[in-house]
Amino acid sequence: MIINGTLTRGENAEVIIASYVIAMSLFGITERLGVLLRNACSALVRDKVSFKVMSTVAAYVLTGLMMVAGILAYTPVGKWIFSTFFGADTEMTAHIVDVYQILIIVTFFSAIRCLFQGVIILNRQTKWLTIGMVVRLVVMYILSIVFINTGNINAKTGAYIFLAGMVIESLVSFIEGRILVKKMVKDDVNHNITKKSQIFNFYNPLILSSLIIVMVGPIINAFLGKTHEIELAIASYAIALSITQLFLSFFTYTHQIVLTFYKEHPQKVQKFTLMMGFIPTGILALFCYSPLGAFFIEHLLGANERLVNASLDSLKVFILMTLVFPFIDFCNGLLMVRKRTKVMVLSQSTNLIFTFLVLVITSSLFPYWNGKIGALAQSIGMLTELCVLFLIIYKMEKKLNHSNGLKHRENKYVNG
């Protein structure tokens, strides 16, 4: 939101935003693998021994991510991907590469942040996540004001703001996380995570499923390049997605709540999810269908009338995504609790397939829909993912309950 609000005030705002968004979509692929460290850490770390093993795995992951990102940023491979796959012209490709070279540094700090956030969540000190995010947003806002007042706004501006915010948040997480690690017991006899292979058994399916799902963003941007007005389509989609993600950001830790509390309080977690899950939909609907939405995008983000209308059209489609996302996050958390992360490969593959099919159909038949094409494809993809998750988890829980029932009857027979 802060970044897009800054970029809309630059000359050729649609081109600037499109360049930044394309770079971010590729960055999202590598960064997502670092974010998974948070889930793995909160699920598997319980003592200093398991944290040391987790840190070693994190070092392997981060080294691999930086190598891949470096190849994309500093070799012709990246330029070929941006020009061929995303359809960017020579000038836009140069802007995209400039942005991506900055985002490599963001990858490093993001991985550090997520590793120690896992420790913070494990110890239920989540107030520090809020503190880190608030400080990050304040720094990003101040920096955006500086760029706006100096008039020095280009595609790299967004990357610099993003980097500054990530450095601050990772620093807060690192300081608090290290304090909590020092308080851990050295070796918990009730915890058996002592080898890297145990971490990778949990982490590898998450990697595969994430590689699948992060392809959604680049594929959508590639198909938006086939619309009638490419820059408008990508820019309006990006603004709509950032607003949607803002409203969803308060509900993106549902899986962590499941990981932390579900074993002890399953019914309370279910009730909490049902109670909170529909709130983002209500907020976004109010935003879209009241004067608040247009006012916000025009005056706070600085978009022109054409971009405002296109962004609102995409936002109305994203209402479907806000309806299903909290429940997808709940289901994924439950799969992590059950150590069934391989299921995510199937559910997110379904998401990607249906997203691709919708993009093919709509970009061919309705190219004038512009950004709405991306919003519709992403929303339907997530809806199909939720359907698959519901079906698999229903069968999984039914089998588990049946197994527990048999054990109960056997114990009763033996003791009787």
Coordinates of C-alpha atoms in Angstrom, one line a residue:
M1 CA 0.0 0.0 0.0
I2 CA 2.7 2.5 1.0
I3 CA 4.9 1.5 -1.9
N4 CA 2.1 1.6 -4.5
G5 CA 0.9 4.9 -3.1
T6 CA 4.4 6.3 -3.7
L7 CA 4.8 4.9 -7.1
T8 CA 1.5 6.3 -8.4
R9 CA 2.9 9.8 -7.9
G10 CA 5.8 9.2 -10.3
E11 CA 5.8 10.1 -14.0
N12 CA 4.4 7.2 -16.2
A13 CA 3.0 5.7 -13.0
E14 CA 1.5 2.7 -14.8
V15 CA 4.9 1.7 -16.3
I16 CA 6.7 2.3 -13.0
I17 CA 4.2 0.1 -11.0
A18 CA 4.2 -2.6 -13.7
S19 CA 8.0 -2.8 -13.6
Y20 CA 8.0 -3.0 -9.8
V21 CA 5.2 -5.6 -9.8
I22 CA 6.9 -7.9 -12.3
A23 CA 10.2 -7.8 -10.4
M24 CA 8.2 -8.5 -7.2
S25 CA 6.4 -11.5 -8.7
L26 CA 9.7 -13.2 -9.5
F27 CA 11.1 -12.2 -6.1
G28 CA 8.1 -13.8 -4.5
I29 CA 9.2 -17.2 -5.7
T30 CA 12.6 -17.2 -3.9
E31 CA 11.3 -15.2 -0.9
R32 CA 8.5 -17.6 -0.2
L33 CA 11.0 -20.4 0.4
G34 CA 12.6 -18.2 3.1
V35 CA 9.2 -17.5 4.7
L36 CA 8.6 -21.2 5.2
L37 CA 11.4 -21.2 7.8
R38 CA 8.9 -19.5 10.1
N39 CA 6.5 -22.4 9.8
A40 CA 9.2 -25.1 10.2
C41 CA 10.8 -23.4 13.1
S42 CA 7.6 -22.9 15.1
A43 CA 6.5 -26.5 14.4
L44 CA 9.8 -28.3 15.0
V45 CA 12.0 -26.2 17.4
R46 CA 11.7 -26.8 21.1
D47 CA 15.3 -26.6 22.5
K48 CA 18.7 -25.3 21.6
V49 CA 19.7 -28.6 19.8
S50 CA 16.7 -28.4 17.5
F51 CA 17.2 -24.7 16.9
K52 CA 20.9 -25.3 15.9
V53 CA 19.8 -27.9 13.4
M54 CA 17.1 -25.6 12.1
S55 CA 19.6 -22.8 11.8
T56 CA 21.9 -25.1 9.7
V57 CA 19.0 -25.9 7.4
A58 CA 18.2 -22.2 7.2
A59 CA 21.8 -21.4 6.1
Y60 CA 21.5 -24.0 3.3
V61 CA 18.2 -22.6 2.2
L62 CA 19.4 -19.0 2.2
T63 CA 22.6 -19.8 0.3
G64 CA 20.6 -21.6 -2.4
L65 CA 18.1 -18.7 -2.6
M66 CA 20.9 -16.1 -2.9
M67 CA 22.6 -18.1 -5.7
V68 CA 19.5 -18.4 -7.7
A69 CA 18.5 -14.8 -7.2
G70 CA 22.0 -13.7 -8.2
I71 CA 21.8 -15.6 -11.5
L72 CA 18.5 -14.0 -12.3
A73 CA 19.7 -10.5 -11.5
Y74 CA 23.2 -10.5 -13.0
T75 CA 23.1 -12.8 -16.0
P76 CA 21.1 -12.7 -19.3
V77 CA 18.8 -15.4 -17.8
G78 CA 16.8 -12.8 -15.9
K79 CA 16.5 -10.4 -18.9
W80 CA 15.3 -13.3 -21.0
I81 CA 12.7 -14.3 -18.5
F82 CA 11.4 -10.7 -18.1
S83 CA 11.3 -10.0 -21.9
T84 CA 10.0 -13.4 -23.1
F85 CA 7.8 -14.7 -20.3
F86 CA 6.4 -11.3 -19.1
G87 CA 6.4 -9.6 -22.5
A88 CA 8.4 -6.5 -21.2
D89 CA 10.0 -4.3 -23.8
T90 CA 13.7 -3.4 -23.6
E91 CA 13.2 -0.2 -21.5
M92 CA 10.9 -1.9 -19.0
T93 CA 13.2 -4.9 -18.7
A94 CA 16.0 -2.6 -17.7
H95 CA 13.8 -1.1 -14.9
I96 CA 12.7 -4.6 -13.8
V97 CA 16.3 -5.8 -13.5
D98 CA 17.3 -2.7 -11.5
V99 CA 14.5 -3.4 -9.0
Y100 CA 15.3 -7.1 -8.8
Q101 CA 19.0 -6.5 -7.9
I102 CA 17.8 -4.6 -4.8
L103 CA 15.3 -7.3 -3.9
I104 CA 18.1 -9.8 -3.6
I105 CA 19.2 -8.1 -0.4
V106 CA 15.6 -8.2 0.8
T107 CA 15.6 -12.0 0.5
F108 CA 18.5 -12.3 3.0
F109 CA 16.8 -10.2 5.7
S110 CA 13.4 -11.8 5.1
A111 CA 14.9 -15.3 5.8
I112 CA 16.5 -14.1 9.0
R113 CA 13.3 -12.4 10.1
C114 CA 11.2 -15.6 9.5
L115 CA 13.6 -17.9 11.3
F116 CA 13.5 -15.9 14.5
Q117 CA 9.8 -15.1 14.1
G118 CA 9.3 -18.9 14.4
V119 CA 10.9 -18.8 17.8
I120 CA 8.8 -15.8 18.8
I121 CA 5.6 -17.6 17.9
L122 CA 6.7 -20.8 19.6
N123 CA 7.1 -18.8 22.8
R124 CA 3.8 -17.0 22.3
Q125 CA 5.5 -13.6 22.4
T126 CA 3.6 -12.5 19.3
K127 CA 3.4 -8.9 20.5
W128 CA 6.9 -8.6 19.0
L129 CA 5.6 -9.4 15.6
T130 CA 3.2 -6.5 15.9
I131 CA 5.9 -4.2 17.2
G132 CA 8.2 -5.2 14.4
M133 CA 5.5 -4.6 11.8
V134 CA 4.4 -1.2 13.2
V135 CA 8.0 0.0 13.3
R136 CA 8.5 -1.3 9.8
L137 CA 5.5 0.6 8.5
V138 CA 6.5 3.8 10.2
V139 CA 10.0 3.7 8.6
M140 CA 8.5 2.8 5.2
Y141 CA 6.0 5.7 5.4
I142 CA 8.7 8.2 6.4
L143 CA 10.9 7.1 3.6
S144 CA 8.0 7.3 1.1
I145 CA 7.3 10.9 2.2
V146 CA 11.0 11.7 1.5
F147 CA 10.8 10.3 -2.0
I148 CA 7.5 12.1 -2.7
N149 CA 8.9 15.4 -1.5
T150 CA 12.1 15.1 -3.5
G151 CA 10.2 13.9 -6.6
N152 CA 12.8 11.2 -7.1
I153 CA 10.3 8.4 -7.9
N154 CA 11.0 5.4 -10.2
A155 CA 10.7 1.7 -10.1
K156 CA 13.7 1.3 -7.8
T157 CA 12.0 3.6 -5.3
G158 CA 9.6 0.8 -4.3
A159 CA 12.4 -1.6 -3.8
Y160 CA 14.4 0.8 -1.5
I161 CA 11.3 1.4 0.7
F162 CA 10.6 -2.4 0.9
L163 CA 14.2 -3.1 1.8
A164 CA 14.3 -0.5 4.5
G165 CA 11.1 -1.9 6.1
M166 CA 12.4 -5.5 5.9
V167 CA 15.8 -4.5 7.6
I168 CA 13.9 -2.9 10.5
E169 CA 11.5 -5.8 11.0
S170 CA 14.2 -8.5 10.7
L171 CA 16.3 -6.6 13.3
V172 CA 13.4 -6.5 15.8
S173 CA 12.8 -10.2 15.2
F174 CA 16.5 -11.1 15.5
I175 CA 17.0 -9.3 18.8
E176 CA 13.9 -10.7 20.5
G177 CA 14.4 -14.2 18.9
R178 CA 18.0 -14.4 20.2
I179 CA 16.9 -13.6 23.7
L180 CA 14.3 -16.3 23.6
V181 CA 16.8 -18.9 22.2
K182 CA 19.1 -18.3 25.1
K183 CA 16.3 -19.1 27.5
M184 CA 15.6 -22.4 25.9
V185 CA 16.6 -25.7 27.5
K186 CA 19.7 -27.2 25.9
D187 CA 18.2 -30.6 25.2
D188 CA 14.5 -31.5 25.7
V189 CA 14.3 -35.2 26.3
N190 CA 10.7 -35.2 25.1
H191 CA 11.7 -33.7 21.8
N192 CA 13.4 -35.8 19.1
I193 CA 14.4 -33.3 16.4
T194 CA 18.2 -33.7 16.3
K195 CA 19.0 -34.2 12.6
K196 CA 18.8 -32.1 9.5
S197 CA 17.0 -34.9 7.7
Q198 CA 14.1 -34.6 10.1
I199 CA 13.8 -30.9 9.3
F200 CA 13.9 -31.5 5.6
N201 CA 11.2 -34.2 5.8
F202 CA 8.9 -31.5 7.1
Y203 CA 10.3 -28.7 5.0
N204 CA 10.7 -30.3 1.5
P205 CA 6.9 -30.8 0.8
L206 CA 6.4 -27.1 1.8
I207 CA 9.1 -26.2 -0.7
L208 CA 7.4 -28.1 -3.5
S209 CA 3.9 -26.7 -2.7
S210 CA 5.3 -23.2 -2.4
L211 CA 7.1 -23.4 -5.7
I212 CA 3.8 -24.4 -7.2
I213 CA 1.7 -21.6 -5.6
V214 CA 4.2 -18.8 -6.1
M215 CA 4.0 -19.4 -9.8
V216 CA 0.5 -18.0 -9.7
G217 CA 1.8 -14.4 -9.5
P218 CA 4.2 -14.5 -12.5
I219 CA 1.6 -16.5 -14.6
I220 CA -1.1 -13.9 -13.9
N221 CA 1.3 -11.0 -14.8
A222 CA 2.3 -12.8 -17.9
F223 CA -1.3 -13.2 -19.1
L224 CA -2.1 -9.6 -18.1
G225 CA 0.5 -8.8 -20.7
K226 CA -1.9 -10.1 -23.3
T227 CA -4.7 -7.7 -22.4
H228 CA -5.7 -4.6 -24.4
E229 CA -4.0 -2.2 -22.0
I230 CA -1.0 -3.9 -20.5
E231 CA 0.3 -1.2 -18.1
L232 CA -3.3 -0.4 -16.9
A233 CA -4.1 -4.1 -16.3
I234 CA -0.9 -4.8 -14.3
A235 CA -1.1 -1.6 -12.3
S236 CA -4.8 -1.9 -11.4
Y237 CA -4.3 -5.5 -10.5
A238 CA -1.3 -4.7 -8.3
I239 CA -3.2 -1.9 -6.5
A240 CA -6.2 -4.1 -6.0
L241 CA -4.1 -7.0 -4.7
S242 CA -2.1 -4.8 -2.3
I243 CA -5.4 -3.4 -0.8
T244 CA -6.8 -6.9 -0.5
Q245 CA -3.6 -8.2 1.1
L246 CA -3.8 -5.3 3.5
F247 CA -7.2 -6.4 4.8
L248 CA -6.1 -10.0 4.8
S249 CA -2.8 -9.3 6.6
F250 CA -4.5 -9.3 10.0
F251 CA -5.6 -12.9 9.3
T252 CA -2.5 -14.4 7.8
Y253 CA -1.3 -16.0 11.0
T254 CA -4.3 -18.4 11.3
H255 CA -2.0 -21.3 10.5
Q256 CA 0.3 -20.2 13.3
I257 CA -2.6 -20.1 15.8
V258 CA -3.5 -23.7 14.7
L259 CA 0.2 -24.8 15.1
T260 CA 0.4 -23.2 18.6
F261 CA -3.0 -24.0 20.1
Y262 CA -4.9 -26.6 18.2
K263 CA -3.6 -29.7 20.0
E264 CA -4.7 -28.2 23.4
H265 CA -7.8 -26.3 22.3
P266 CA -9.1 -27.6 19.0
Q267 CA -12.7 -26.4 19.4
K268 CA -11.7 -23.0 20.5
V269 CA -9.4 -22.6 17.5
Q270 CA -12.3 -23.7 15.2
K271 CA -14.7 -21.2 16.8
F272 CA -12.1 -18.4 16.5
T273 CA -11.5 -19.1 12.8
L274 CA -15.2 -19.1 12.1
M275 CA -15.7 -15.9 14.1
M276 CA -12.8 -14.0 12.4
G277 CA -12.8 -15.6 9.0
F278 CA -15.6 -13.5 7.4
I279 CA -14.4 -10.1 8.7
P280 CA -12.0 -9.4 5.8
T281 CA -14.8 -10.0 3.3
G282 CA -17.1 -7.5 5.1
I283 CA -14.3 -4.9 5.2
L284 CA -13.4 -5.2 1.6
A285 CA -17.1 -5.1 0.5
L286 CA -17.6 -1.9 2.4
F287 CA -14.5 -0.5 0.9
C288 CA -15.5 -1.3 -2.7
Y289 CA -19.2 -0.3 -2.6
S290 CA -18.9 2.9 -0.6
P291 CA -17.3 6.2 -1.6
L292 CA -14.4 5.3 0.8
G293 CA -12.7 3.1 -1.8
A294 CA -12.5 5.6 -4.6
F295 CA -11.5 8.4 -2.2
F296 CA -8.7 6.2 -0.7
I297 CA -7.2 5.1 -4.0
E298 CA -7.4 8.6 -5.6
H299 CA -6.3 10.8 -2.7
L300 CA -4.1 8.6 -0.5
L301 CA -2.5 6.5 -3.3
G302 CA -2.6 9.3 -5.8
A303 CA -4.0 7.3 -8.7
N304 CA -5.7 9.0 -11.6
E305 CA -9.4 8.5 -12.4
R306 CA -8.8 5.8 -15.0
L307 CA -6.6 3.8 -12.6
V308 CA -9.1 4.3 -9.7
N309 CA -12.0 2.8 -11.7
A310 CA -9.9 -0.1 -13.0
S311 CA -8.6 -0.9 -9.5
L312 CA -12.1 -0.9 -8.0
D313 CA -13.3 -3.3 -10.7
S314 CA -10.5 -5.7 -9.7
L315 CA -11.2 -5.2 -6.0
K316 CA -14.8 -6.3 -6.3
V317 CA -13.7 -9.6 -7.8
F318 CA -11.1 -10.1 -5.0
I319 CA -14.0 -10.2 -2.5
L320 CA -14.2 -13.9 -3.3
M321 CA -10.6 -14.4 -2.4
T322 CA -11.0 -12.8 1.0
L323 CA -13.9 -15.2 1.7
V324 CA -11.8 -18.3 1.2
F325 CA -8.3 -17.3 2.3
P326 CA -8.7 -17.5 6.1
F327 CA -10.1 -21.0 5.8
I328 CA -7.2 -22.1 3.5
D329 CA -4.8 -20.8 6.1
F330 CA -6.6 -22.8 8.8
C331 CA -6.5 -26.0 6.8
N332 CA -2.8 -25.6 6.0
G333 CA -2.1 -25.1 9.7
L334 CA -4.0 -28.3 10.5
L335 CA -2.0 -30.2 7.9
M336 CA 1.2 -29.0 9.6
V337 CA -0.1 -30.1 13.0
R338 CA -0.8 -33.6 11.5
K339 CA 2.6 -33.6 9.7
R340 CA 0.8 -34.1 6.4
T341 CA 2.4 -31.2 4.5
K342 CA 2.6 -33.4 1.3
V343 CA -1.2 -32.7 0.9
M344 CA -0.4 -29.1 0.1
V345 CA 1.3 -30.1 -3.1
L346 CA -2.0 -31.5 -4.4
S347 CA -4.2 -28.7 -3.2
Q348 CA -1.9 -25.9 -4.5
S349 CA -1.4 -27.8 -7.8
T350 CA -5.1 -27.7 -8.2
N351 CA -5.0 -23.9 -7.5
L352 CA -2.4 -23.4 -10.1
I353 CA -4.2 -25.5 -12.7
F354 CA -7.5 -23.7 -12.3
T355 CA -5.8 -20.3 -12.2
F356 CA -4.1 -21.1 -15.5
L357 CA -7.3 -22.3 -17.1
V358 CA -9.3 -19.2 -16.1
L359 CA -6.4 -17.0 -17.4
V360 CA -6.4 -18.8 -20.8
I361 CA -10.1 -18.5 -21.2
T362 CA -10.6 -14.9 -20.0
S363 CA -7.6 -13.5 -21.8
S364 CA -8.7 -15.0 -25.0
L365 CA -12.4 -14.1 -24.8
F366 CA -12.4 -11.0 -22.6
P367 CA -9.0 -9.2 -23.0
Y368 CA -10.7 -5.9 -22.3
W369 CA -11.4 -7.0 -18.7
N370 CA -7.7 -6.0 -18.0
G371 CA -6.9 -6.4 -14.2
K372 CA -10.1 -8.2 -13.5
I373 CA -8.7 -11.2 -15.4
G374 CA -6.0 -11.6 -12.8
A375 CA -8.3 -11.1 -9.8
L376 CA -10.9 -13.6 -11.1
A377 CA -8.3 -16.3 -11.9
Q378 CA -6.6 -15.9 -8.5
S379 CA -9.9 -16.0 -6.6
I380 CA -11.2 -19.1 -8.5
G381 CA -7.9 -20.9 -8.0
M382 CA -8.0 -20.3 -4.3
L383 CA -11.6 -21.5 -4.1
T384 CA -10.7 -24.8 -5.8
E385 CA -7.7 -25.2 -3.4
L386 CA -10.1 -24.8 -0.4
C387 CA -12.5 -27.4 -1.8
V388 CA -9.6 -29.9 -2.2
L389 CA -8.4 -29.1 1.4
F390 CA -11.9 -29.5 2.9
L391 CA -12.3 -32.9 1.1
I392 CA -8.9 -34.3 2.2
I393 CA -9.1 -33.0 5.8
Y394 CA -12.6 -34.4 6.2
K395 CA -11.4 -37.8 5.2
M396 CA -8.3 -37.5 7.3
E397 CA -10.2 -36.5 10.4
K398 CA -12.8 -39.2 9.9
K399 CA -10.1 -41.8 9.6
L400 CA -8.3 -40.4 12.7
N401 CA -11.5 -40.4 14.8
H402 CA -12.3 -44.0 13.7
S403 CA -8.8 -45.1 14.7
N404 CA -9.1 -43.3 18.1
G405 CA -12.5 -45.0 18.6
L406 CA -11.0 -48.4 18.0
K407 CA -8.2 -47.8 20.5
H408 CA -10.7 -46.7 23.1
R409 CA -12.8 -49.8 22.7
E410 CA -9.7 -52.0 22.8
N411 CA -8.5 -50.4 26.0
K412 CA -12.0 -50.7 27.5
Y413 CA -12.0 -54.4 26.6
V414 CA -8.6 -55.1 28.1
N415 CA -9.3 -53.2 31.3
G416 CA -12.8 -54.6 31.5

